[in-house]
CSV table of C-alpha atoms in Angstrom, one decimal:
chain,number,residue,atom,x,y,z
A,158,MET,CA,40.5,-8.6,1.0
A,159,ALA,CA,40.3,-5.1,-0.5
A,160,GLY,CA,38.5,-2.5,1.5
A,161,GLY,CA,38.8,-4.3,4.7
A,162,ALA,CA,36.0,-6.8,3.8
A,163,ARG,CA,36.3,-10.2,5.4
A,164,ARG,CA,35.4,-13.4,3.6
A,165,ARG,CA,33.3,-15.7,5.7
A,166,GLY,CA,33.7,-19.1,4.2
A,167,PRO,CA,34.8,-22.6,5.4
A,168,GLU,CA,38.4,-21.5,5.8
A,169,ALA,CA,37.3,-18.6,8.0
A,170,SER,CA,35.2,-20.9,10.2
A,171,ALA,CA,38.1,-23.2,10.7
A,172,LYS,CA,40.2,-20.4,12.1
A,173,ASN,CA,37.4,-18.7,14.1
A,174,GLY,CA,35.5,-21.8,15.2
A,175,ASP,CA,32.1,-20.5,14.2
A,176,ALA,CA,29.5,-22.0,11.9
A,177,ALA,CA,30.1,-19.8,8.9
A,178,GLU,CA,30.0,-22.8,6.6
A,179,ASP,CA,26.2,-22.8,7.0
A,180,LEU,CA,26.0,-19.3,5.4
A,181,PRO,CA,25.7,-19.1,1.6
A,182,ASP,CA,28.7,-17.7,-0.2
A,183,LEU,CA,27.4,-14.3,-1.3
A,184,GLU,CA,30.4,-13.4,-3.4
A,185,GLU,CA,29.6,-16.2,-5.9
A,186,GLY,CA,25.9,-15.7,-5.8
A,187,GLN,CA,25.2,-19.4,-5.1
A,188,TRP,CA,21.9,-19.5,-3.1
A,189,ASP,CA,20.1,-22.8,-3.1
A,190,LYS,CA,16.3,-22.5,-2.9
A,191,ASP,CA,15.9,-23.7,0.7
A,192,LYS,CA,18.5,-21.2,2.1
A,193,LEU,CA,16.9,-18.3,0.1
A,194,LEU,CA,13.5,-19.2,1.3
A,195,ASP,CA,14.8,-19.4,4.9
A,196,ALA,CA,16.5,-16.0,4.6
A,197,LEU,CA,13.3,-14.4,3.2
A,198,HIS,CA,11.2,-16.0,6.0
A,199,TRP,CA,13.4,-14.5,8.7
A,200,LEU,CA,13.8,-11.1,6.9
A,201,LYS,CA,10.0,-10.9,6.9
A,202,GLN,CA,9.8,-11.7,10.6
A,203,ILE,CA,12.3,-9.0,11.4
A,204,VAL,CA,10.4,-6.5,9.3
A,205,ALA,CA,7.2,-7.5,11.0
A,206,LEU,CA,8.6,-6.9,14.4
A,207,VAL,CA,10.1,-3.5,13.5
A,208,CYS,CA,6.8,-2.4,11.8
A,209,GLY,CA,4.7,-3.7,14.6
A,210,VAL,CA,6.6,-1.7,17.2
A,211,ALA,CA,6.8,1.4,15.0
A,212,PHE,CA,3.1,1.3,14.1
A,213,GLY,CA,2.2,0.7,17.8
A,214,LEU,CA,4.3,3.7,19.0
A,215,LEU,CA,2.9,5.9,16.2
A,216,PRO,CA,-0.9,5.6,16.7
A,217,VAL,CA,-1.5,3.8,13.4
A,218,THR,CA,-4.9,2.0,13.4
A,219,GLY,CA,-7.1,0.1,11.1
A,220,LEU,CA,-6.8,-1.2,7.6
A,221,TYR,CA,-4.3,1.4,6.6
A,222,GLY,CA,-1.8,0.0,9.0
A,223,LEU,CA,-2.2,-3.5,7.7
A,224,ALA,CA,-2.0,-2.4,4.1
A,225,ALA,CA,1.1,-0.4,4.8
A,226,PHE,CA,2.7,-3.4,6.5
A,227,ALA,CA,1.9,-5.7,3.6
A,228,ALA,CA,3.4,-3.2,1.2
A,229,ILE,CA,6.5,-2.8,3.3
A,230,ASN,CA,6.9,-6.5,3.7
A,231,ALA,CA,6.6,-7.2,0.0
A,232,ALA,CA,8.9,-4.4,-1.0
A,233,SER,CA,11.6,-5.4,1.5
A,234,ALA,CA,11.5,-9.0,0.2
A,235,HIS,CA,11.5,-7.9,-3.4
A,236,PHE,CA,14.4,-5.5,-2.8
A,237,PHE,CA,16.4,-8.3,-1.1
A,238,TYR,CA,16.2,-10.9,-3.8
A,239,HIS,CA,15.9,-8.7,-6.9
A,240,SER,CA,18.1,-5.7,-6.2
A,241,TYR,CA,20.5,-6.8,-3.5
A,242,LEU,CA,21.1,-10.4,-4.5
A,243,GLN,CA,20.3,-9.8,-8.2
A,244,LEU,CA,18.7,-13.3,-8.5
A,245,ASP,CA,16.5,-14.5,-11.3
A,246,GLU,CA,13.2,-15.2,-9.5
A,247,ASP,CA,12.2,-17.7,-12.1
A,248,ASP,CA,15.0,-20.0,-10.9
A,249,TYR,CA,13.4,-20.0,-7.4
A,250,GLY,CA,9.7,-20.5,-8.2
A,251,GLY,CA,8.7,-17.0,-9.3
A,252,HIS,CA,7.6,-13.8,-7.5
A,253,SER,CA,4.6,-15.5,-5.9
A,254,ALA,CA,6.7,-18.2,-4.2
A,255,LEU,CA,9.3,-15.7,-3.0
A,256,LEU,CA,6.9,-13.0,-1.8
A,257,GLY,CA,4.6,-15.6,-0.2
A,258,GLU,CA,7.3,-17.3,1.8
A,259,GLY,CA,6.8,-16.6,5.5
A,260,PHE,CA,4.1,-14.0,4.8
A,261,MET,CA,1.4,-15.3,7.1
A,262,PRO,CA,3.7,-15.9,10.1
A,263,SER,CA,5.0,-12.4,9.6
A,264,VAL,CA,1.4,-11.0,9.7
A,265,PHE,CA,0.9,-12.7,13.0
A,266,VAL,CA,4.2,-11.3,14.4
A,267,PHE,CA,3.2,-7.9,13.1
A,268,GLN,CA,-0.2,-7.9,14.7
A,269,LEU,CA,1.1,-9.2,18.0
A,270,PHE,CA,3.7,-6.5,18.4
A,271,TRP,CA,1.4,-3.8,16.9
A,272,ILE,CA,-1.4,-4.6,19.4
A,273,LEU,CA,0.9,-5.0,22.4
A,274,THR,CA,2.9,-1.9,21.7
A,275,TYR,CA,-0.2,0.2,20.9
A,276,SER,CA,-1.9,-1.0,24.1
A,277,PHE,CA,1.1,-0.4,26.4
A,278,ALA,CA,2.0,3.0,24.8
A,279,HIS,CA,-1.5,4.5,24.6
A,280,PHE,CA,-3.5,3.1,27.5
């Protein structure tokens, strides 16, 4: 492919022996609803872990930290499906369904890593 980009489709997995056929084909923009919601869920978990560790190392406390995390979490998910994938959110249940997917588990992960990192770094 041009620019050194590698296509990871079923023909690539047959050569490499990996499970690339489970990944959506990003070039064609064909995301089914379940795979998109799974991707958003795991994106939010990664953002929660990174924010929890960062907010714990920086002595961020209180409601400002939680509000900042919620804003970062929503902005990263919105950027992923709206700007990066350029999907029509109405085809997947609207903004509320996409932004709400995996939000509460990510709040738990964020609080867990925020509290643990803050406690270990500052006490």
